[in-house]
mmCIF file of C-alpha atoms in Angstrom:
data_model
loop_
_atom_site.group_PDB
_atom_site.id
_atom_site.type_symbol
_atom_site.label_atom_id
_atom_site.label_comp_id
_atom_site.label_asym_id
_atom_site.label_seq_id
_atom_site.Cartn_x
_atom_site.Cartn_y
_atom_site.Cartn_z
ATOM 1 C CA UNK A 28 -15.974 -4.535 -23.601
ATOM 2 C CA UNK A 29 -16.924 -2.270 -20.614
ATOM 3 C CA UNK A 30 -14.262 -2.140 -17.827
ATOM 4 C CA UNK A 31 -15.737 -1.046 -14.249
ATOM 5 C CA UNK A 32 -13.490 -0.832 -11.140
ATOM 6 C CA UNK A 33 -14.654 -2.107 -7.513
ATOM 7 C CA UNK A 34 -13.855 -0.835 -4.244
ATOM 8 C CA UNK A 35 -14.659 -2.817 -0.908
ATOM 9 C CA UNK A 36 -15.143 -1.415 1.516
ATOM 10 C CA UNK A 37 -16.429 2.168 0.338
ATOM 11 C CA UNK A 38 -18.275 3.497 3.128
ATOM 12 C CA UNK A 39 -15.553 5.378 5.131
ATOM 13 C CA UNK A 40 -11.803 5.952 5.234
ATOM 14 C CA UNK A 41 -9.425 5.409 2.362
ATOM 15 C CA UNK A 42 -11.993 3.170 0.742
ATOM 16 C CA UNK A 43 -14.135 5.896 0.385
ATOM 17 C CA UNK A 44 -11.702 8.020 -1.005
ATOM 18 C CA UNK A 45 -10.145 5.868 -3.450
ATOM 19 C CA UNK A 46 -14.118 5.052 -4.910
ATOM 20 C CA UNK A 47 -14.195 9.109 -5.268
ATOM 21 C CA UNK A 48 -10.752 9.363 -7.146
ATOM 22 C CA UNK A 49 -11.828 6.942 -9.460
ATOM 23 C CA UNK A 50 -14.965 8.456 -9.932
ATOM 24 C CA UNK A 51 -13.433 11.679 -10.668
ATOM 25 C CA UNK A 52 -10.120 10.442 -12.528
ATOM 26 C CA UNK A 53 -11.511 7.824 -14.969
ATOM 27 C CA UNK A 54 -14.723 7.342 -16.820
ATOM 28 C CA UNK A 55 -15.399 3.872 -16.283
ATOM 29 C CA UNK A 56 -18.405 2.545 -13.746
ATOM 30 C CA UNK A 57 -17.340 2.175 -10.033
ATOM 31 C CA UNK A 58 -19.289 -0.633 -7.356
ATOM 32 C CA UNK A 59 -18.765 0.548 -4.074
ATOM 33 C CA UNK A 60 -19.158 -1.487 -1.298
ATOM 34 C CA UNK A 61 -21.179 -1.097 2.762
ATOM 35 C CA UNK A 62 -21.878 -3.489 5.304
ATOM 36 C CA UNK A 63 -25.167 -1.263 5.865
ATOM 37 C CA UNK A 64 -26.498 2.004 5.013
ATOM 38 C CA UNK A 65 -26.159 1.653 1.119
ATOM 39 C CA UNK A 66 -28.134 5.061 0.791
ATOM 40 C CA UNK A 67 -26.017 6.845 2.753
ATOM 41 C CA UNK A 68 -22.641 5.424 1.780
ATOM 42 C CA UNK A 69 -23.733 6.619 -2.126
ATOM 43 C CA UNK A 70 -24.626 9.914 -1.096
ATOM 44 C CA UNK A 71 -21.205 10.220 1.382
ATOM 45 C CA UNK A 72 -18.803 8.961 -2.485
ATOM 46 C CA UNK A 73 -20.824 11.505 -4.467
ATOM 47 C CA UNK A 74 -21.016 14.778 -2.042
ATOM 48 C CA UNK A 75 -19.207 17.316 -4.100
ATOM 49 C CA UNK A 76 -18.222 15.429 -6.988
ATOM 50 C CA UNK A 77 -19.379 18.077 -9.751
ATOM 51 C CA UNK A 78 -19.653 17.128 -13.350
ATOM 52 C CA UNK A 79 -19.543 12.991 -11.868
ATOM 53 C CA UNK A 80 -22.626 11.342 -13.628
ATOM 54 C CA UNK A 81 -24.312 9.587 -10.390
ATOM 55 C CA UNK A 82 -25.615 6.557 -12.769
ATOM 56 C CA UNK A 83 -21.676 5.516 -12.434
ATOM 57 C CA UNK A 84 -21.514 4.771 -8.943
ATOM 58 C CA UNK A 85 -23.661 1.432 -7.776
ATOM 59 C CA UNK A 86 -23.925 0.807 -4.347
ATOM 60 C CA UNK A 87 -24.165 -3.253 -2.787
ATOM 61 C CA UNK A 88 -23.918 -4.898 0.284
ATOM 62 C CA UNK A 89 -21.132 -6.928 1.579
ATOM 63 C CA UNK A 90 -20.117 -8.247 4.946
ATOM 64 C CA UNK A 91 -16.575 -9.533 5.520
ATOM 65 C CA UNK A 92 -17.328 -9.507 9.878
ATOM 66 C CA UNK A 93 -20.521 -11.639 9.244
ATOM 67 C CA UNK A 94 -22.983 -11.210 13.122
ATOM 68 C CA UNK A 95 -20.470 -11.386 16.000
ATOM 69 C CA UNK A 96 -17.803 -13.951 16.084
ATOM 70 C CA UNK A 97 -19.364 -15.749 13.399
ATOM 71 C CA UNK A 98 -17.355 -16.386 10.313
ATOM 72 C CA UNK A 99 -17.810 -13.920 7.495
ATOM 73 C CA UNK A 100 -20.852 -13.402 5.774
ATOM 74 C CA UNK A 101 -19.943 -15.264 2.755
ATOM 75 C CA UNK A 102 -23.608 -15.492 1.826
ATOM 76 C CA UNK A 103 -24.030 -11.622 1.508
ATOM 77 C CA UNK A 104 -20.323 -11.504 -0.655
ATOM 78 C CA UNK A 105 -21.611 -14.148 -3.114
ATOM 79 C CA UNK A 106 -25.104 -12.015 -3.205
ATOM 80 C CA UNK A 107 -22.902 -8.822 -4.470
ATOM 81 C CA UNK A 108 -21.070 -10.950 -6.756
ATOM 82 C CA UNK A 109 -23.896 -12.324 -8.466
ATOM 83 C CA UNK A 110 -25.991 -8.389 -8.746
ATOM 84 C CA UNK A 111 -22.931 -6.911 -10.112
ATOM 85 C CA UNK A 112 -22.688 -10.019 -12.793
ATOM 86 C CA UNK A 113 -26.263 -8.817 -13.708
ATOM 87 C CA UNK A 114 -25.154 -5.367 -13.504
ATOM 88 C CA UNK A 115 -21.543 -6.092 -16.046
ATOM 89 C CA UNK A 116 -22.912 -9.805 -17.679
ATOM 90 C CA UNK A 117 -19.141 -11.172 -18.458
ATOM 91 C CA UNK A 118 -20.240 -11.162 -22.001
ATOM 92 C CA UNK A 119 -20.102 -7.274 -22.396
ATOM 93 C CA UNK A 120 -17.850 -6.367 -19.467
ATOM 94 C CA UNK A 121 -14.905 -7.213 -16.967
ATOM 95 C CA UNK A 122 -13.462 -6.235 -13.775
ATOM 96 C CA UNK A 123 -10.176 -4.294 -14.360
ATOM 97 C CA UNK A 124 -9.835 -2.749 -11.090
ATOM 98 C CA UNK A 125 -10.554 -4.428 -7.873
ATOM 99 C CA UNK A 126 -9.520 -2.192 -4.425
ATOM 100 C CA UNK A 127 -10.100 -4.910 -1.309
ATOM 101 C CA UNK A 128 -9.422 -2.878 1.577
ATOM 102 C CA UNK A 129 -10.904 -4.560 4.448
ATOM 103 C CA UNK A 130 -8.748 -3.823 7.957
ATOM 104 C CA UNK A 131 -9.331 -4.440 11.706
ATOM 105 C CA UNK A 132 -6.702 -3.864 14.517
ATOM 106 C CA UNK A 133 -6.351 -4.895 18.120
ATOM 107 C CA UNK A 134 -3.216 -4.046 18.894
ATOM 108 C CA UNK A 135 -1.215 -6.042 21.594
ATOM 109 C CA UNK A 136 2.019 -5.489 22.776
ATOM 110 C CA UNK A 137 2.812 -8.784 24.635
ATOM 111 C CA UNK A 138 1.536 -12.061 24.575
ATOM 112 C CA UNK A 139 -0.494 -11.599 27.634
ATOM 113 C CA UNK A 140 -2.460 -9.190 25.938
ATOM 114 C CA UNK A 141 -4.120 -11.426 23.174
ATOM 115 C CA UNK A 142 -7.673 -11.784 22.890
ATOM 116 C CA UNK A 143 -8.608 -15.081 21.094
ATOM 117 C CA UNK A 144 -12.176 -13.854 19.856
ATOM 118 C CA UNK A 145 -10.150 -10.351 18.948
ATOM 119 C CA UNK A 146 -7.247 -12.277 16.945
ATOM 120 C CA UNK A 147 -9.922 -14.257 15.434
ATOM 121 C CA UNK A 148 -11.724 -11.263 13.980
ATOM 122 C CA UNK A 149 -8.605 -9.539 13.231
ATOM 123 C CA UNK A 150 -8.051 -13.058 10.900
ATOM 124 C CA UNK A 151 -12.305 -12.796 9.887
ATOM 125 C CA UNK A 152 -11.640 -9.311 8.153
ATOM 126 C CA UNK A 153 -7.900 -9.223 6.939
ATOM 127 C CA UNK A 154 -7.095 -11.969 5.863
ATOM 128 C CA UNK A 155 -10.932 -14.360 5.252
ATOM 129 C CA UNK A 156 -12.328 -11.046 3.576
ATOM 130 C CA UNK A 157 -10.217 -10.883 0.672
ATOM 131 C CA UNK A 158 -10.353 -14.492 0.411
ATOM 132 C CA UNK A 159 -14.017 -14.408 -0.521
ATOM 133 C CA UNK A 160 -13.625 -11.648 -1.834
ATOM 134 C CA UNK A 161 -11.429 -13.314 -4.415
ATOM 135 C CA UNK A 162 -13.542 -16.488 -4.361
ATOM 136 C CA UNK A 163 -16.600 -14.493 -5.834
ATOM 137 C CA UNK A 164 -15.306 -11.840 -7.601
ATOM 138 C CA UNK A 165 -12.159 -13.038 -9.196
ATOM 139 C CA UNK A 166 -14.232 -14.685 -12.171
ATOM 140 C CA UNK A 167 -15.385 -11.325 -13.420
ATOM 141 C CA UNK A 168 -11.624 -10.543 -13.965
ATOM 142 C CA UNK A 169 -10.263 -10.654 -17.560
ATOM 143 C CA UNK A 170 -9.425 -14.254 -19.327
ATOM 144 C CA UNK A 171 -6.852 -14.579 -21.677
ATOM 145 C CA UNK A 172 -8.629 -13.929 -24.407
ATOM 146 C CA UNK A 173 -10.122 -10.932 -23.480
ATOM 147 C CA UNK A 174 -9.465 -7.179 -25.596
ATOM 148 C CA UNK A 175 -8.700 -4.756 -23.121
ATOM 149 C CA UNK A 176 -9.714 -1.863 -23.992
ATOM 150 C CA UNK A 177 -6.864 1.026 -22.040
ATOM 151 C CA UNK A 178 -9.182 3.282 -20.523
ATOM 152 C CA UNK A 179 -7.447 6.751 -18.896
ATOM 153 C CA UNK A 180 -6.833 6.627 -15.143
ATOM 154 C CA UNK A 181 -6.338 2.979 -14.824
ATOM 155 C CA UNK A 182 -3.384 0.272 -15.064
ATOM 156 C CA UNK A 183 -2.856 -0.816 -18.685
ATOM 157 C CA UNK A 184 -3.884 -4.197 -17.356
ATOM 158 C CA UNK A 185 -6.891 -5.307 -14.962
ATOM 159 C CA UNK A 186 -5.385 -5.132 -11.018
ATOM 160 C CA UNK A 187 -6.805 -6.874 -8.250
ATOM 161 C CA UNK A 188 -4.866 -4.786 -5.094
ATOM 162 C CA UNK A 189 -5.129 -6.640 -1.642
ATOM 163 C CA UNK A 190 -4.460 -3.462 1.296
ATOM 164 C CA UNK A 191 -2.033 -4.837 3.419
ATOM 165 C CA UNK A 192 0.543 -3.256 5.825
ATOM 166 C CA UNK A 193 4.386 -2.623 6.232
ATOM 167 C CA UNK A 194 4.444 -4.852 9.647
ATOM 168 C CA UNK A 195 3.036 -7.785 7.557
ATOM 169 C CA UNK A 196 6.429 -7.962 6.467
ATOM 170 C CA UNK A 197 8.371 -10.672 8.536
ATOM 171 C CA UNK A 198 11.887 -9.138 7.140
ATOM 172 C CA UNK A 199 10.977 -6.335 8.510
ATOM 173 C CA UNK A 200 9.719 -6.840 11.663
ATOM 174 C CA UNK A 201 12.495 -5.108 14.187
ATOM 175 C CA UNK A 202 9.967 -4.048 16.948
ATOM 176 C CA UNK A 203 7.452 -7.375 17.544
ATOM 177 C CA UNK A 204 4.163 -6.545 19.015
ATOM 178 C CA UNK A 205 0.781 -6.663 16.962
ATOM 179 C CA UNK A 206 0.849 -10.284 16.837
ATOM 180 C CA UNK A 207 -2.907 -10.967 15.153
ATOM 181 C CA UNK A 208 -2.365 -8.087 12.693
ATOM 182 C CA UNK A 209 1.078 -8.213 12.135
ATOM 183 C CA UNK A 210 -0.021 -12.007 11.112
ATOM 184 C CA UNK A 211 -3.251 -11.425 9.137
ATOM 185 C CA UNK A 212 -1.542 -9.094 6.830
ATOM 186 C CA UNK A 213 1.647 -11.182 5.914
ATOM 187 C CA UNK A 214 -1.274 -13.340 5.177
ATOM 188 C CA UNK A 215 -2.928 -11.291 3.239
ATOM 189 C CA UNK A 216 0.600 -10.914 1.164
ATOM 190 C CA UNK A 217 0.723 -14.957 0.842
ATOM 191 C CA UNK A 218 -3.202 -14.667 -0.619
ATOM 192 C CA UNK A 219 -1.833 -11.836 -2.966
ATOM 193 C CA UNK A 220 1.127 -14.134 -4.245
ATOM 194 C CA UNK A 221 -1.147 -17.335 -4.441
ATOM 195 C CA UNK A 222 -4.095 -15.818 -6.237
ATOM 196 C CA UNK A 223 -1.371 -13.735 -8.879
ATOM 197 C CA UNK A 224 0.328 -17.823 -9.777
ATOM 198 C CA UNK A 225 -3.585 -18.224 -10.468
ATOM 199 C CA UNK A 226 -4.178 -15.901 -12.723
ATOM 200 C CA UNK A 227 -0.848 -16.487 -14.633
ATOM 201 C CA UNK A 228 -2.923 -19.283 -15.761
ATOM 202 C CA UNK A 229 -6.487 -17.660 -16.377
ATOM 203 C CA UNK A 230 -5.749 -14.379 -17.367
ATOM 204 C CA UNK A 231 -2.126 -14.093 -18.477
ATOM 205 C CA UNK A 232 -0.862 -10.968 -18.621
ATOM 206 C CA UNK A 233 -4.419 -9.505 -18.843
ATOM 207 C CA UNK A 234 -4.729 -9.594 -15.173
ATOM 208 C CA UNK A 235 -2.392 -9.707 -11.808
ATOM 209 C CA UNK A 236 -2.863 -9.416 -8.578
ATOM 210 C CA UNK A 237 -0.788 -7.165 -5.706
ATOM 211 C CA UNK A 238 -0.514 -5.890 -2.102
ATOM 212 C CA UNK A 239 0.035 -2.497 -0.813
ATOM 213 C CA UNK A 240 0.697 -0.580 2.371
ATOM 214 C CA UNK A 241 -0.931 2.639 2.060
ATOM 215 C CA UNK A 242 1.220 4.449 5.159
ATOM 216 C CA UNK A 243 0.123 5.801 8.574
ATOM 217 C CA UNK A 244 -3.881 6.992 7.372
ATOM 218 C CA UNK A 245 -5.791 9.160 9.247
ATOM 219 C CA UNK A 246 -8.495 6.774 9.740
ATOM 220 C CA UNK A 247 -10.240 5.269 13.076
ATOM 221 C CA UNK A 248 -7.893 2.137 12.423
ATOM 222 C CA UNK A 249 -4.691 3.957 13.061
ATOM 223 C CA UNK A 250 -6.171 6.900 15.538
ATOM 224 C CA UNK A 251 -4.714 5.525 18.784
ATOM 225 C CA UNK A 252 -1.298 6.112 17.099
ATOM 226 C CA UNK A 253 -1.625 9.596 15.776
ATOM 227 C CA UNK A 254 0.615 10.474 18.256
ATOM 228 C CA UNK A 255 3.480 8.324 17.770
ATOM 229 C CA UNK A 256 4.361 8.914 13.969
ATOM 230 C CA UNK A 257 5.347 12.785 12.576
ATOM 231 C CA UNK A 258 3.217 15.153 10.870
ATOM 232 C CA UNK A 259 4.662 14.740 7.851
ATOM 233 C CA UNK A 260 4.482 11.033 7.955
ATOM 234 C CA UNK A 261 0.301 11.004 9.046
ATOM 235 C CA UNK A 262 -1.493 11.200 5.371
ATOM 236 C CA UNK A 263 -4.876 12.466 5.206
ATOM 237 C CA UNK A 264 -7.223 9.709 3.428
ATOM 238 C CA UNK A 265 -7.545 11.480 0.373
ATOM 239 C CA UNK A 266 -3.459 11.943 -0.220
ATOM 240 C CA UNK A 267 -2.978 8.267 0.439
ATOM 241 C CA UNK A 268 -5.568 7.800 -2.084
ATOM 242 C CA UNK A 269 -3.683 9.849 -4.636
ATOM 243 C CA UNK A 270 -1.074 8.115 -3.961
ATOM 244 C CA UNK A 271 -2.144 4.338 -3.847
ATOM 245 C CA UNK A 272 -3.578 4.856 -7.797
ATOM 246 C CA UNK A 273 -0.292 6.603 -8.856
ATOM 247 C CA UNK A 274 1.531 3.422 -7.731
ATOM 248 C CA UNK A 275 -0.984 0.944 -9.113
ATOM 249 C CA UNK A 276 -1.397 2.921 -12.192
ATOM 250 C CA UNK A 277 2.421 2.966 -12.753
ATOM 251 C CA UNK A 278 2.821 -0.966 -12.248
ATOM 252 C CA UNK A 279 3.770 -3.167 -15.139
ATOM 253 C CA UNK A 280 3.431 -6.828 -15.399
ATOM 254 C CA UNK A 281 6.368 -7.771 -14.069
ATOM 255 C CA UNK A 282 5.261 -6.435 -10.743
ATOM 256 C CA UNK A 283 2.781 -9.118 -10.507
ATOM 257 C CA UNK A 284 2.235 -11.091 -6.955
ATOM 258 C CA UNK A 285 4.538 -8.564 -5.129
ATOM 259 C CA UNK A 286 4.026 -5.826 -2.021
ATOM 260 C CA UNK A 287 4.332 -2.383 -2.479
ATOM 261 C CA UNK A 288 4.069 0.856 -0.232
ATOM 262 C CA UNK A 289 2.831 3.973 -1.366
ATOM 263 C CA UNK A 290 5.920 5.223 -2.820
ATOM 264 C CA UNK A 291 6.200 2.807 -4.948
ATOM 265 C CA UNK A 292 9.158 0.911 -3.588
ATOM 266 C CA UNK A 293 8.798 -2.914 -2.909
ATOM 267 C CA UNK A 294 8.430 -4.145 0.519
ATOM 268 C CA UNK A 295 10.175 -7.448 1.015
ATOM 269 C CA UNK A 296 8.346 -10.309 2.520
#
């Protein structure tokens, strides 16, 4: 059977990066994901990629924001889902790599300074995206009975990887502040562990699911905080890439349903 990784969003940031690292490390087919501007978000994954055979990269749409303050575009999700089925039918091919990295931030520092309709689309993208995400997509994953077949540059078994953050960790939270993304991500980590006890069940130890914090990126999310974290401590998109598939291609089974930053050390909850 064919294994193919996806990576949603793709059209900027790490996304983007980690959808060129897989085109470049592995050989296996990679869906890329844009809310618009398919055309251009193929042509931004493939510029410079020498030697990459184009017909490997496919290109759909999906909206996690949905039009305004309207709940995600669920519709457009289930619309992917059902191309890329056409694209991989189950019968010849499975998902073995799923990157969800979906990620809004308002930050607020008091109480005073929440937004409803801003905590409500902080919720939308980080924490309803990967939900549908998983609702759609998580049937393409390997059963039980599926023959993996160990393809180079990817996990020995299929990974679904939720992004989430340090400060979705409520063991860790020293500082407060943050409150709609500090919440939305430790979320996201309760999604992660809930959707791994599911696939116990469906997939055994063919598939698992796990959360990551990728560190402070040099991405518009984080900009506004450049400032506030050391040099050596800011990673460019393409080194937290590097280092986000080093960690999930070192993970065994037995890391299933946890968190894990991008040194490979596990983040409590």
């Amino acid at each position: 059977m064919q294994p193919w990784a996806l990576v949603t969003p793709a059209s900027r940031g790490i996304g983007m990066e980690l959808a060129r690292r897989l085109l470049q490390t592995t050989n296996v087919p990679v869906v890329a994901t844009a809310r618009k501007d398919l055309d251009q978000t193929r042509e931004n994954v493939l510029k410079g990629l020498d030697g990459v055979r184009e017909d490997r990269l496919g290109v759909v749409k999906v909206d996690v924001l949905g039009q305004g303050l309207m709940v995600a575009d669920e519709q457009s999700i289930s619309d992917a889902a059902e191309q890329v089925s056409k694209w991989y039918p189950r019968k010849e091919a499975y998902l073995h790599l799923s990157l969800c990295v979906p990620g809004i931030l308002f930050p607020e520092k008091a109480p005073s300074q929440i937004n409803y309709d801003d905590a409500l689309r902080t919720f939308q993208t980080n924490t309803l995206g990967p939900m549908m995400l998983i609702k759609h997509f998580s049937s393409l994953l390997p059963r039980k009975s599926a023959t993996l077949s160990g393809e180079k540059g990817l996990p020995a078994q299929a990974v679904w990887m939720n992004m989430s953050a340090r400060v979705g960790s409520i063991s860790d939270n020293g500082l407060g502040g943050w409150y709609s993304y500090r919440a939305s991500k430790a979320a996201v980590n309760q999604v992660t562990k809930t959707f791994d006890n599911y696939l116990r069940m469906s997939s055994g130890e063919k598939a698992m699911s796990i959360s990551m914090h990728p560190g402070t990126v040099k991405t518009g999310l984080s900009k506004e905080f450049w400032g506030n974290v050391k040099e050596e401590k800011l990673f460019s998109t393409e080194y937290a890439a590097d280092k986000l598939m080093e960690v999930i291609n070192s993970r065994g089974i037995d890391d299933r349903g946890k968190f894990w930053d991008w040194k490979g050390e596990e983040v409590p909850p």
